[in-house]
PDB file of C-alpha atoms in Angstrom:
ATOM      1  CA  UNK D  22       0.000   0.000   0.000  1.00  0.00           C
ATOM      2  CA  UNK D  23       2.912   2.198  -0.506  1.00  0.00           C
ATOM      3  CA  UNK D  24       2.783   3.255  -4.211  1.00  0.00           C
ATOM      4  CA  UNK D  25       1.584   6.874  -4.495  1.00  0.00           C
ATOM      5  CA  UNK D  26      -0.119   8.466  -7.603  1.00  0.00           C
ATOM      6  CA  UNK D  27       1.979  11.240  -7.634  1.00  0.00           C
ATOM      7  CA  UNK D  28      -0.691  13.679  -5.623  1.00  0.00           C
ATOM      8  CA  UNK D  29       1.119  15.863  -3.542  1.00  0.00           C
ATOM      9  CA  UNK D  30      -1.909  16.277  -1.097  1.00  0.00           C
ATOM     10  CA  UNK D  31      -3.830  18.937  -3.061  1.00  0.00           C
ATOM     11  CA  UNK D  32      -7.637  18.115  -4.588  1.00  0.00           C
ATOM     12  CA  UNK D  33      -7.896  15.472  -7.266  1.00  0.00           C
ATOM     13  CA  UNK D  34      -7.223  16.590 -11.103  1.00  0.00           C
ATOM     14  CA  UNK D  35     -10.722  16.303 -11.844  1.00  0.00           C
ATOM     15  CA  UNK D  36     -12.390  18.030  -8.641  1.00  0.00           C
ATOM     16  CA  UNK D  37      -9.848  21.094  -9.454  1.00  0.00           C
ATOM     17  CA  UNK D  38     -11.225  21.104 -13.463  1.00  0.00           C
ATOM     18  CA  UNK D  39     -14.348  21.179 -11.888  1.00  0.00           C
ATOM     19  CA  UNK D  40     -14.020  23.565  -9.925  1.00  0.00           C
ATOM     20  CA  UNK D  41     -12.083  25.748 -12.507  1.00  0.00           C
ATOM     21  CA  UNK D  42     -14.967  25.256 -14.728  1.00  0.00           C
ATOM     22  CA  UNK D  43     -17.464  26.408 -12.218  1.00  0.00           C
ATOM     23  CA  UNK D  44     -15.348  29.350 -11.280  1.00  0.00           C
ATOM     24  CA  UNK D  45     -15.589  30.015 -15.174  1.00  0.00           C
ATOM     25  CA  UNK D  46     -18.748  29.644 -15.286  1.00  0.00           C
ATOM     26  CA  UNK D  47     -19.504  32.104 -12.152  1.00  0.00           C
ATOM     27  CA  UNK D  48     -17.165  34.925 -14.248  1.00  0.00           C
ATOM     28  CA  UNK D  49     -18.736  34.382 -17.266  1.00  0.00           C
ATOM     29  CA  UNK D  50     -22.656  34.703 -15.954  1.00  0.00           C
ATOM     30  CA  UNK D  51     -21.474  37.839 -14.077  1.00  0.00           C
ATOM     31  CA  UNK D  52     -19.401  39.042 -16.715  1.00  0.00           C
ATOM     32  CA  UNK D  53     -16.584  39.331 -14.253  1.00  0.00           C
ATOM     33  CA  UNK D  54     -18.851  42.064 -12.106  1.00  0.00           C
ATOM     34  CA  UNK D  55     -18.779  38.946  -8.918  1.00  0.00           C
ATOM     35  CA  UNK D  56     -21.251  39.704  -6.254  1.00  0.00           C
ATOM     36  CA  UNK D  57     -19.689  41.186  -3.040  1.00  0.00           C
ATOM     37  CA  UNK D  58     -20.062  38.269  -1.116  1.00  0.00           C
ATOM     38  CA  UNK D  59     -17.457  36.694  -3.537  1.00  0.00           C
ATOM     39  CA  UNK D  60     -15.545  39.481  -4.938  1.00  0.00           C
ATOM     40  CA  UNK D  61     -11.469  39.058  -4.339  1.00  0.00           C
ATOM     41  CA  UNK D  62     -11.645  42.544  -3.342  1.00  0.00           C
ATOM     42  CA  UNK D  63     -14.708  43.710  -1.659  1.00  0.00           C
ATOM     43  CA  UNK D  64     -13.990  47.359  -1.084  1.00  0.00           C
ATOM     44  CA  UNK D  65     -11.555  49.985  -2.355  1.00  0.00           C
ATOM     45  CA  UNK D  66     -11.431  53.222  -0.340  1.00  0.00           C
ATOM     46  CA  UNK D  67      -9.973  56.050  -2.272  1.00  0.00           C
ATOM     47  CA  UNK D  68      -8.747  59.431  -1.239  1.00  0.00           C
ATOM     48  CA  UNK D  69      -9.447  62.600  -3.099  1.00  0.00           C
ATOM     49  CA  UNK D  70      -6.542  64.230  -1.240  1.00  0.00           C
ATOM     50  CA  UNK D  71      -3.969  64.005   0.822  1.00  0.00           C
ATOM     51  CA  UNK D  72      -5.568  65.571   3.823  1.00  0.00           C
ATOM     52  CA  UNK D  73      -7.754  62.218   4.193  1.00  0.00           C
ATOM     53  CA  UNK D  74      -5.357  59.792   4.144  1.00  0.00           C
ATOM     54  CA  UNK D  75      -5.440  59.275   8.120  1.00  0.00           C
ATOM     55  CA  UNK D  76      -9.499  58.677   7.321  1.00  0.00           C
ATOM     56  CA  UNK D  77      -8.482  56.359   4.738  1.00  0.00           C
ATOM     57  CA  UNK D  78      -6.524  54.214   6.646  1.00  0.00           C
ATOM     58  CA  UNK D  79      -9.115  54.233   9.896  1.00  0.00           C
ATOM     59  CA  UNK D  80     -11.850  53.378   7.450  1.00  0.00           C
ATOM     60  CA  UNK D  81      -9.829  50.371   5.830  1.00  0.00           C
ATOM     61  CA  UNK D  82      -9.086  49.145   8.968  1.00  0.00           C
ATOM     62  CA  UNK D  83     -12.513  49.036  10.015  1.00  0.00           C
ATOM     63  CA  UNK D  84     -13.902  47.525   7.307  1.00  0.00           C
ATOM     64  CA  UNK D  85     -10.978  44.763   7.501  1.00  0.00           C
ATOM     65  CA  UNK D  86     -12.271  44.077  11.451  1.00  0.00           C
ATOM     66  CA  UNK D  87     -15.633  43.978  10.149  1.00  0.00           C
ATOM     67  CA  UNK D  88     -14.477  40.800   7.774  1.00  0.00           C
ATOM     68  CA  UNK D  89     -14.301  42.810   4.232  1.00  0.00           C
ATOM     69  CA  UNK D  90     -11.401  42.270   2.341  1.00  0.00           C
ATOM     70  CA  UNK D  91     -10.347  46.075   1.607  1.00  0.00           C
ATOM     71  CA  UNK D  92      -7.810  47.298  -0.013  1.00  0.00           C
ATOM     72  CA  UNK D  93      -6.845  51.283   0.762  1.00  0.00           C
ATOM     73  CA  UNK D  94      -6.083  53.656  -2.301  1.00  0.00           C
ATOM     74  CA  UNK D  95      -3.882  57.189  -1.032  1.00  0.00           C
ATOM     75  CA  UNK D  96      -1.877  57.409  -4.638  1.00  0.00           C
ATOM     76  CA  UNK D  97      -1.663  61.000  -5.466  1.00  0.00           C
ATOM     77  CA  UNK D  98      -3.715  60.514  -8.490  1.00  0.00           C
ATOM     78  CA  UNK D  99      -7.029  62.413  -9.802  1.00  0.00           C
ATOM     79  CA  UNK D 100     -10.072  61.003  -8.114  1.00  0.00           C
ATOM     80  CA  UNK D 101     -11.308  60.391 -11.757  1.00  0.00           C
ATOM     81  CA  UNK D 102      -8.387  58.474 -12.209  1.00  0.00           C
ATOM     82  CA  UNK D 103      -8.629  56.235  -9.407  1.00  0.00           C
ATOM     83  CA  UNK D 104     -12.630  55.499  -9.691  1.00  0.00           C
ATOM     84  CA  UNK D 105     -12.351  55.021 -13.532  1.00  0.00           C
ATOM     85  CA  UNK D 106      -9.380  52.429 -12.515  1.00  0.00           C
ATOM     86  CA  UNK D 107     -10.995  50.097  -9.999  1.00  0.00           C
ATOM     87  CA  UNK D 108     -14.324  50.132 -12.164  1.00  0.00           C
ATOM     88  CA  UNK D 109     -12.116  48.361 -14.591  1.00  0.00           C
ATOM     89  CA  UNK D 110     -11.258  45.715 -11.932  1.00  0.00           C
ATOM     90  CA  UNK D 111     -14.943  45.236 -11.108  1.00  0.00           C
ATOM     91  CA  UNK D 112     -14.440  45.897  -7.590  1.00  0.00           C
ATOM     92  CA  UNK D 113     -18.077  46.328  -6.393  1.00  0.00           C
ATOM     93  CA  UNK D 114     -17.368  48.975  -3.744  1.00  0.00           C
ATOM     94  CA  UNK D 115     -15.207  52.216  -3.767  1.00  0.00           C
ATOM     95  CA  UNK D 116     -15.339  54.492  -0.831  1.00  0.00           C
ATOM     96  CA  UNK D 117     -13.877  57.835  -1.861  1.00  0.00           C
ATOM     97  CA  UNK D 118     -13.083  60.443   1.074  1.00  0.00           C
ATOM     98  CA  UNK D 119     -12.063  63.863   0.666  1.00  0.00           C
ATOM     99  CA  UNK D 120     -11.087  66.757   3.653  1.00  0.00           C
ATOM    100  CA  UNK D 121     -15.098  66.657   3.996  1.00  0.00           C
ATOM    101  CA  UNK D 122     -15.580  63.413   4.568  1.00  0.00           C
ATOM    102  CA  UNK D 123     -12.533  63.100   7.021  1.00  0.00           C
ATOM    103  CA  UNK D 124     -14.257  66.737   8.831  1.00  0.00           C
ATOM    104  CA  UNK D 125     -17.905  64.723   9.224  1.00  0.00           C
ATOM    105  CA  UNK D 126     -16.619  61.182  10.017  1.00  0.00           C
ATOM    106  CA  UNK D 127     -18.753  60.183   7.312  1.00  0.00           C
ATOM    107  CA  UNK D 128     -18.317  57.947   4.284  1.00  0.00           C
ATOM    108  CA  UNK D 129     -19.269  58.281   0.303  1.00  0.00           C
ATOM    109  CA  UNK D 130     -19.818  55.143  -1.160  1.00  0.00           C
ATOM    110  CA  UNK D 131     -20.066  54.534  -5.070  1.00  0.00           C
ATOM    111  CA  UNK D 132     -21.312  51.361  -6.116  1.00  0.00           C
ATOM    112  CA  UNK D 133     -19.649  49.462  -9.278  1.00  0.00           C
ATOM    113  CA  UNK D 134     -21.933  50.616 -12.618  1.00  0.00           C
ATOM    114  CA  UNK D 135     -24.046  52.668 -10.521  1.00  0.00           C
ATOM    115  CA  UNK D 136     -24.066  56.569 -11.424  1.00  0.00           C
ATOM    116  CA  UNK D 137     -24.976  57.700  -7.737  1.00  0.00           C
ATOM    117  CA  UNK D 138     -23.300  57.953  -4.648  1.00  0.00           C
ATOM    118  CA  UNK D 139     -24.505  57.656  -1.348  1.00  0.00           C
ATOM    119  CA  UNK D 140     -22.803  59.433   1.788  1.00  0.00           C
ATOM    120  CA  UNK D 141     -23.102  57.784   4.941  1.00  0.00           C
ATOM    121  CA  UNK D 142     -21.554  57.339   8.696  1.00  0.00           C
ATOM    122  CA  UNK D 143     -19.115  54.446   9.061  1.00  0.00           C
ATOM    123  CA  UNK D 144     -21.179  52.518  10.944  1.00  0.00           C
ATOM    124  CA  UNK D 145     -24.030  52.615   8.343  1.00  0.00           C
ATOM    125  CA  UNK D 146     -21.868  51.638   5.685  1.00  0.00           C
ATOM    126  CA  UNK D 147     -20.598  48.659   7.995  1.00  0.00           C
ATOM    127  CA  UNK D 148     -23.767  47.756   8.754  1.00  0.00           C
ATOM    128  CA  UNK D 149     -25.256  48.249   5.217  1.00  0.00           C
ATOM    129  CA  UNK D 150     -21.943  46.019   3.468  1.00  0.00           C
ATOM    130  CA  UNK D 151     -21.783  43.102   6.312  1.00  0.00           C
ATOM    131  CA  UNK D 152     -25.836  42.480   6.024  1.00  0.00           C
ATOM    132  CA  UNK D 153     -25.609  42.293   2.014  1.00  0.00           C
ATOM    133  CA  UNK D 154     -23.802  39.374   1.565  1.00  0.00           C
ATOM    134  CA  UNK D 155     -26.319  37.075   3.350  1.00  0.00           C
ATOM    135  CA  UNK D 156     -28.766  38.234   0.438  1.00  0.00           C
ATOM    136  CA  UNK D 157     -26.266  37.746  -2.635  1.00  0.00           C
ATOM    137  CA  UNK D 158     -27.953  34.942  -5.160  1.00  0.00           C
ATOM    138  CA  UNK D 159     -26.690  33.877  -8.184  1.00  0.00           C
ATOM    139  CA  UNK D 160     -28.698  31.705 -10.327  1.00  0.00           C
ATOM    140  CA  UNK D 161     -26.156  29.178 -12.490  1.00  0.00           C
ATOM    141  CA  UNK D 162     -27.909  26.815 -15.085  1.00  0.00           C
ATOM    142  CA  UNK D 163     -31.069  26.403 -12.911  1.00  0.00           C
ATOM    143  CA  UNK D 164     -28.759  25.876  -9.798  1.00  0.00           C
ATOM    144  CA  UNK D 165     -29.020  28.480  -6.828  1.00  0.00           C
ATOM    145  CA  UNK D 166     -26.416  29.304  -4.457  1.00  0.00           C
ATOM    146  CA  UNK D 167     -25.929  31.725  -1.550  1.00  0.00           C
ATOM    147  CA  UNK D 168     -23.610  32.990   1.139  1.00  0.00           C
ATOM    148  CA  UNK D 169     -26.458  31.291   3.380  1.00  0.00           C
ATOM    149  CA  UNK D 170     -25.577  27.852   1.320  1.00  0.00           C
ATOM    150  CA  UNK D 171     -27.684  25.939  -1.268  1.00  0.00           C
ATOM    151  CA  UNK D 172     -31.281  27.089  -1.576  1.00  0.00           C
TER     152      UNK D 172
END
């Protein structure tokens, strides 16, 4: 019972072309746009200047307690820049925070192909981003899945 197949301990060949076929299949019905529940990166939070940066970095690191994965953007780059940028990656939430939003302790949220912008405490925004997952569904060839599990 000695003889090994070669496996170095990861999944089976054919679970992981399963799975990489699934995982194809869940980019190409969402057009690479994943829900937030299973987005690589959740949230980006972008500064419009300089003077936020301290915000930024409070905000990110709140969000990361909260369970989001976050990733903070303080490049000295156009705001337009940076929003136009991560809407290319897909990522479904950008925070932006200028000196106003560091002043009011407050948070402007833009979601990803959404024209509007919505300007909220901290803890809303929390609140409103840890509650959404648990009502993500994606419906793949008849099949329905959820953060919650299979429906």
């Amino acid at each position: 019972m000695g003889v090994h197949s070669g496996c170095t301990g990861s999944a089976a060949p054919g679970a992981r072309a399963s799975l990489e076929r699934f995982t194809g299949i869940l980019i190409e019905h969402h057009a690479g746009h994943l829900p937030l529940w299973l987005a690589p990166v959740q949230v980006v939070v972008a500064t419009v200047t300089g003077a936020a940066d301290g915000w930024a970095v409070e905000v990110a690191q709140t969000l990361k307690a909260a369970g989001l994965r976050v990733e903070a953007d303080l490049r000295n780059e156009k705001i337009g820049y940076k929003v136009r940028e991560h809407a290319l990656t897909k990522t479904p939430v950008q925070i932006a925070l200028g000196g106003h939003e560091a002043e009011e302790r407050t948070v402007t949220i833009r979601r990803h192909g959404a024209p509007d912008t919505r300007t909220l405490s901290l803890e809303d925004a929390v609140q409103m981003l840890l509650t959404e997952p648990k009502s993500a569904r994606c419906n793949i060839t008849g099949a329905s899945f959820s953060s919650e599990g299979a429906t």
